[in-house]
PDB file of C-alpha atoms in Angstrom:
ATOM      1  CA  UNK A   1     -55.012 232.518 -53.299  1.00  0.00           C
ATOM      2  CA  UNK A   2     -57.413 232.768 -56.323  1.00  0.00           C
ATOM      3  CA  UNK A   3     -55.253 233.998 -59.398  1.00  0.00           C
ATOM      4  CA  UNK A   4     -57.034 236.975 -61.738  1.00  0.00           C
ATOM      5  CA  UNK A   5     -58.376 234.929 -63.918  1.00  0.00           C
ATOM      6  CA  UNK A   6     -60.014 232.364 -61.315  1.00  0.00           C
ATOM      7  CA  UNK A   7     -63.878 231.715 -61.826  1.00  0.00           C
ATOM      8  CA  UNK A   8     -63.422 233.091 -58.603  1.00  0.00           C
ATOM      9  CA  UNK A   9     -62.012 236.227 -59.032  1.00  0.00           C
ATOM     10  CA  UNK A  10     -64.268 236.930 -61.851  1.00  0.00           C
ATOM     11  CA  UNK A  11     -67.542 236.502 -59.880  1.00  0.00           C
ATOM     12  CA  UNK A  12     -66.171 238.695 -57.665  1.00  0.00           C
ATOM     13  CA  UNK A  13     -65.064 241.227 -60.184  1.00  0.00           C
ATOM     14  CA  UNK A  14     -69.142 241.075 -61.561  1.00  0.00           C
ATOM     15  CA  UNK A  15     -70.529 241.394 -58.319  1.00  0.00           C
ATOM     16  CA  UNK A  16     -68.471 244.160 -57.377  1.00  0.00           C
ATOM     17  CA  UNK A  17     -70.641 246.143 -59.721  1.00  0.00           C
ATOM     18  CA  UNK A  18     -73.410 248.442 -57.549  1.00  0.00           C
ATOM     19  CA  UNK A  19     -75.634 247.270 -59.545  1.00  0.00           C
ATOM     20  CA  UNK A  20     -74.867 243.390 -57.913  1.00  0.00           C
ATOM     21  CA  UNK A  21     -73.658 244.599 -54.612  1.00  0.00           C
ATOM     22  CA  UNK A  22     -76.547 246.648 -53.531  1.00  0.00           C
ATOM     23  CA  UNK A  23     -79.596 244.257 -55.379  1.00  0.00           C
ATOM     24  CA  UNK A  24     -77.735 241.209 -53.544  1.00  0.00           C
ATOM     25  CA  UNK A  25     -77.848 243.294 -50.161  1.00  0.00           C
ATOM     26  CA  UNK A  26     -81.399 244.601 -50.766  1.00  0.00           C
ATOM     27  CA  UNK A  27     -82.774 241.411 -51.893  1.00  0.00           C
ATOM     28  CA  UNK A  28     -81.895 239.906 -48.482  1.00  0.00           C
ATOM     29  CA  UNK A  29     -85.364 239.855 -47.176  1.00  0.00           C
ATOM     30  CA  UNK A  30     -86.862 237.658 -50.035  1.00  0.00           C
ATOM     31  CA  UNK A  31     -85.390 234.817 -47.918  1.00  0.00           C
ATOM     32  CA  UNK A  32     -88.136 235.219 -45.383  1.00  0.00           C
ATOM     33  CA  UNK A  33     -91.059 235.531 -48.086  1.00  0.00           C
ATOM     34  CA  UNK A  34     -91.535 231.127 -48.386  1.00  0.00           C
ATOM     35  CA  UNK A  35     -90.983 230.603 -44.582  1.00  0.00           C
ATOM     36  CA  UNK A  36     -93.988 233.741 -43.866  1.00  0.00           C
ATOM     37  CA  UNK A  37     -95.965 232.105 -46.686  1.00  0.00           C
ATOM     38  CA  UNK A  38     -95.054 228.543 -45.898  1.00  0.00           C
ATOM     39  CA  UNK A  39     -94.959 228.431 -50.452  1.00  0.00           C
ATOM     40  CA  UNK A  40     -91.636 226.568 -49.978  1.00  0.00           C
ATOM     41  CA  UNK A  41     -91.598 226.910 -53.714  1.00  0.00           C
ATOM     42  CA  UNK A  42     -90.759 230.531 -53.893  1.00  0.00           C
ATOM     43  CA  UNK A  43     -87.236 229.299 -52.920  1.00  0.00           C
ATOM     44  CA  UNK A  44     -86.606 228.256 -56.403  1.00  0.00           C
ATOM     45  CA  UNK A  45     -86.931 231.845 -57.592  1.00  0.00           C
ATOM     46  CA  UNK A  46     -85.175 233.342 -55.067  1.00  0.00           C
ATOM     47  CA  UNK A  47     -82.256 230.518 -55.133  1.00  0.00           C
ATOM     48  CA  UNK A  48     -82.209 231.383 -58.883  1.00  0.00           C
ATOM     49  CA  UNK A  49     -82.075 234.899 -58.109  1.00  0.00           C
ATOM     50  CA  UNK A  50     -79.070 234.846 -55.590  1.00  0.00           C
ATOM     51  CA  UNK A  51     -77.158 232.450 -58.106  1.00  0.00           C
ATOM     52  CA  UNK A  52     -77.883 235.101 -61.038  1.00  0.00           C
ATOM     53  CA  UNK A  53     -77.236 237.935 -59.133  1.00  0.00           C
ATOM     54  CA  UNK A  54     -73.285 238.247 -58.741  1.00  0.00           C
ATOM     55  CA  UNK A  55     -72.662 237.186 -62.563  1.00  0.00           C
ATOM     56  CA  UNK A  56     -75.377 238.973 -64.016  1.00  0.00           C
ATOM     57  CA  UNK A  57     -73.425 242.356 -64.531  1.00  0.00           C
ATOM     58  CA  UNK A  58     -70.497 243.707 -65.900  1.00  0.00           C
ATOM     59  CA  UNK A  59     -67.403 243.766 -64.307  1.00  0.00           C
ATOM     60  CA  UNK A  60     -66.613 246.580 -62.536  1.00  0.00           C
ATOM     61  CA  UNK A  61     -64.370 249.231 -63.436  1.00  0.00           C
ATOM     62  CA  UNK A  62     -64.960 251.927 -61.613  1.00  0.00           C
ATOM     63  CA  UNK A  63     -63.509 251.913 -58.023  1.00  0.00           C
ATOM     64  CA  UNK A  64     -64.870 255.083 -56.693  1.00  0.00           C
ATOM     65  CA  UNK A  65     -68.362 253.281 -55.572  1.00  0.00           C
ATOM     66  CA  UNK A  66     -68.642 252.412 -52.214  1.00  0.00           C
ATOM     67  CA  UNK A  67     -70.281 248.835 -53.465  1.00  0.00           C
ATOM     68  CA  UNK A  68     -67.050 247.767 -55.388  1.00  0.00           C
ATOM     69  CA  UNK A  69     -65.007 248.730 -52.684  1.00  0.00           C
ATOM     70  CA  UNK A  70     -66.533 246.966 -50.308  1.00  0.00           C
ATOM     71  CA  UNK A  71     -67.049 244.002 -52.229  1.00  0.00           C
ATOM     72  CA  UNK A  72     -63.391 243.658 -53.788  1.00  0.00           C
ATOM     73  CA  UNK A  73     -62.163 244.334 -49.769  1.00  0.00           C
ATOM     74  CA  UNK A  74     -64.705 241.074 -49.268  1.00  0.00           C
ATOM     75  CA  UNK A  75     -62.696 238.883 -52.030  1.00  0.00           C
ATOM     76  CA  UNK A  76     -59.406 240.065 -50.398  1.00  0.00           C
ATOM     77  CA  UNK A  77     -60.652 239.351 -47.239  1.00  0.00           C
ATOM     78  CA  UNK A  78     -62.275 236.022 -47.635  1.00  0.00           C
ATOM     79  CA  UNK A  79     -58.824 234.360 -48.757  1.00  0.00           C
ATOM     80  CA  UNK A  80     -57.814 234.685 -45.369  1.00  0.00           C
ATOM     81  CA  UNK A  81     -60.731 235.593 -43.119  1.00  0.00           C
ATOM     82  CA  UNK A  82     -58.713 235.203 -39.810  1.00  0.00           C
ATOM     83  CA  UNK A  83     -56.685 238.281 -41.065  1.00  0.00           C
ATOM     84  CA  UNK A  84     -59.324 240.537 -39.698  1.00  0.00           C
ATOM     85  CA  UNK A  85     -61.571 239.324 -36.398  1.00  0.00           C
ATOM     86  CA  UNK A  86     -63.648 242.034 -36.513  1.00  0.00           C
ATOM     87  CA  UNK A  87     -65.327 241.414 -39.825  1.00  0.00           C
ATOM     88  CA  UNK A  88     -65.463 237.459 -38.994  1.00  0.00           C
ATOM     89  CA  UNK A  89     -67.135 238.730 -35.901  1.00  0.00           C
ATOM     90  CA  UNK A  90     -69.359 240.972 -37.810  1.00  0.00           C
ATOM     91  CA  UNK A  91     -70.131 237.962 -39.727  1.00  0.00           C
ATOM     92  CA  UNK A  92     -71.523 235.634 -37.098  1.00  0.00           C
ATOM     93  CA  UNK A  93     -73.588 238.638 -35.849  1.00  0.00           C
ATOM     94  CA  UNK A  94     -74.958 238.930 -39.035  1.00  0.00           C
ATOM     95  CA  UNK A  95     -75.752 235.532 -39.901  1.00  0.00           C
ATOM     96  CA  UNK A  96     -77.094 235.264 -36.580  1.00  0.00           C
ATOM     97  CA  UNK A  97     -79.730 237.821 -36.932  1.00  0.00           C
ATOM     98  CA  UNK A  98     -80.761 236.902 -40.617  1.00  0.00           C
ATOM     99  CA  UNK A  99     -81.349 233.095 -38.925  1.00  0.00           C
ATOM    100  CA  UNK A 100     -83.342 235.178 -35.820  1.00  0.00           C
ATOM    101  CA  UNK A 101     -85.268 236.933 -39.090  1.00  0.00           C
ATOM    102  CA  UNK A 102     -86.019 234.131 -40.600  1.00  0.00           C
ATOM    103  CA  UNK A 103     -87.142 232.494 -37.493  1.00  0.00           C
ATOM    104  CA  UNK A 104     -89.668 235.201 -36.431  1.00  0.00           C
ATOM    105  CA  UNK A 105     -91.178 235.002 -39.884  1.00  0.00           C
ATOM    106  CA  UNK A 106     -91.510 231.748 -39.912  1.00  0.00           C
ATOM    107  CA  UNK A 107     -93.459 232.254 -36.295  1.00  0.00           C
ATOM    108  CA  UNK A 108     -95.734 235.451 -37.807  1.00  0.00           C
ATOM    109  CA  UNK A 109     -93.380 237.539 -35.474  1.00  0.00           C
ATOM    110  CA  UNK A 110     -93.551 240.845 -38.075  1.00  0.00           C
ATOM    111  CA  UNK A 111     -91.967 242.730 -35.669  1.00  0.00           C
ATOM    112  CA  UNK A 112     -89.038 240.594 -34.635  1.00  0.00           C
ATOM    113  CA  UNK A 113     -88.665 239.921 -38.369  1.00  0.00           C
ATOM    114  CA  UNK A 114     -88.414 243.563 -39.618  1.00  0.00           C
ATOM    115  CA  UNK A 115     -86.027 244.479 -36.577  1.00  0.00           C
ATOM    116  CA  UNK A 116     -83.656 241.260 -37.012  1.00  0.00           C
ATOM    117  CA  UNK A 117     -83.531 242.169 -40.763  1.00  0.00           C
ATOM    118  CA  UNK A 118     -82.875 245.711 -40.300  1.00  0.00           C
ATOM    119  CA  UNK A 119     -80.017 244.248 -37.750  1.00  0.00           C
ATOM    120  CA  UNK A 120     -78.859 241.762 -40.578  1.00  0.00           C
ATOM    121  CA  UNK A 121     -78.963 244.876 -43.258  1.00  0.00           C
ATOM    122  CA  UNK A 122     -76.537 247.179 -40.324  1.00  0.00           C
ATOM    123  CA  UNK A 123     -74.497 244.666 -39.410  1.00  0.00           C
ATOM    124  CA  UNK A 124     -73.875 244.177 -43.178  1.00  0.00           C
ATOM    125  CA  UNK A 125     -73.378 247.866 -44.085  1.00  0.00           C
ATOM    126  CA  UNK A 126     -70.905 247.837 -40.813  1.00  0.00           C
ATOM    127  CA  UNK A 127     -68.689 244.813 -42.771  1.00  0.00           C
ATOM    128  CA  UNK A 128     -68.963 246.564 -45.969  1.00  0.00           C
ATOM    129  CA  UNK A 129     -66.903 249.284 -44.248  1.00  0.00           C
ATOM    130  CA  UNK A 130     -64.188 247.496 -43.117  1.00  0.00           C
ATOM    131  CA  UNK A 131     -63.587 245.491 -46.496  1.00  0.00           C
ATOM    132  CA  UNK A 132     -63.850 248.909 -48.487  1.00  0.00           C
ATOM    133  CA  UNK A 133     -61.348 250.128 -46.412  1.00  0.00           C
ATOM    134  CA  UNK A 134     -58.863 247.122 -46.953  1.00  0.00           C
ATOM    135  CA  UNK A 135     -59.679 247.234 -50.123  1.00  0.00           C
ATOM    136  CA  UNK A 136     -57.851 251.544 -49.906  1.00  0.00           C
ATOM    137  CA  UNK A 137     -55.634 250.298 -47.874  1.00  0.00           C
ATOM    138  CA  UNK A 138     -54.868 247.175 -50.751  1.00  0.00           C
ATOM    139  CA  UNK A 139     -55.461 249.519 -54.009  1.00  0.00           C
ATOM    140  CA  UNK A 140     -51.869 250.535 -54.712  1.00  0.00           C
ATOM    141  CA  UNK A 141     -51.202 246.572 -55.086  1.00  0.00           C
ATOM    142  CA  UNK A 142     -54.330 245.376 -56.984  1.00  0.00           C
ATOM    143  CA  UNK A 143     -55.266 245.292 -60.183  1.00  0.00           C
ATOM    144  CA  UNK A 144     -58.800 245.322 -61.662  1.00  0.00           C
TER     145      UNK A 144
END
C-alpha cells in the first residue's frame, strides 16, 4: 500500500485534477497519429506529453468532479486490482480496443480506427464509473 506521501500517491493526487484526468483521456488518440503517419518521431512528443501530463497540475482538492473521483477510485483500486473483476475486465477490453485502434491506423483503416477509439474512450468512461464510485463508497476513510 502506497503511504500519503508516496511519489505515488502524489502523482495520483495531481492527476486527479480535471484538468489531468480529462486531457490524459482526450489525448488518447495522439497514440495513433506516428503509426497513420509512419513519423515514428512524433512519439517523442507524445511520450513527453503522457509523462507531463499527470504531474503537470495541482493537486486536487476538490472532490465533487467526476475526474477526481474517478481517478482517486483508480489509485485505490490499482493497489489491489483483483478487488474488483469488473474494472480489470473493463481494462483488458479497453486495452484491447486501443491496440485494435492503433492497428487499423496503422493499416489506413479510418473507420475501424475512429470506432475502436470511440470503444477505447466508452470503455474508459465505463471504468471511470466504477472507481468514482469506490472512491464514495471509500471517502469517509480517505484523506486528500
Amino acid at each position: 500500500m502506497a503511504s500519503e506521501d508516496s511519489f505515488y500517491a502524489r502523482m495520483f493526487r495531481r492527476h486527479a485534477h480535471p484538468v489531468s484526468a480529462w486531457s490524459r483521456l482526450l489525448s488518447a488518440p495522439l497514440l495513433l497519429v506516428p503509426l497513420w503517419t509512419r513519423l515514428w518521431w512524433w512519439y517523442v512528443p507524445i511520450g513527453a506529453w503522457f509523462a507531463l501530463n499527470p504531474v503537470m497540475t495541482p493537486p486536487a482538492h476538490d472532490m465533487s468532479s467526476y475526474a477526481t473521483r474517478a481517478i482517486l477510485g483508480e489509485e485505490s483500486w490499482s493497489r489491489d486490482p483483483r478487488s474488483e473483476p469488473m474494472v480489470l475486465a473493463l481494462t483488458g477490453m479497453a486495452s484491447t480496443s486501443l491496440v485494435c485502434a492503433m492497428v487499423a491506423s496503422y493499416e489506413h483503416r479510418k473507420t475501424g480506427a475512429v470506432a475502436c477509439t470511440g470503444v477505447f474512450v466508452t470503455l474508459t468512461l465505463w471504468q471511470w464509473r466504477l472507481w468514482a464510485d469506490r472512491f464514495t463508497r471509500e471517502e469517509p476513510r480517505t484523506t486528500y
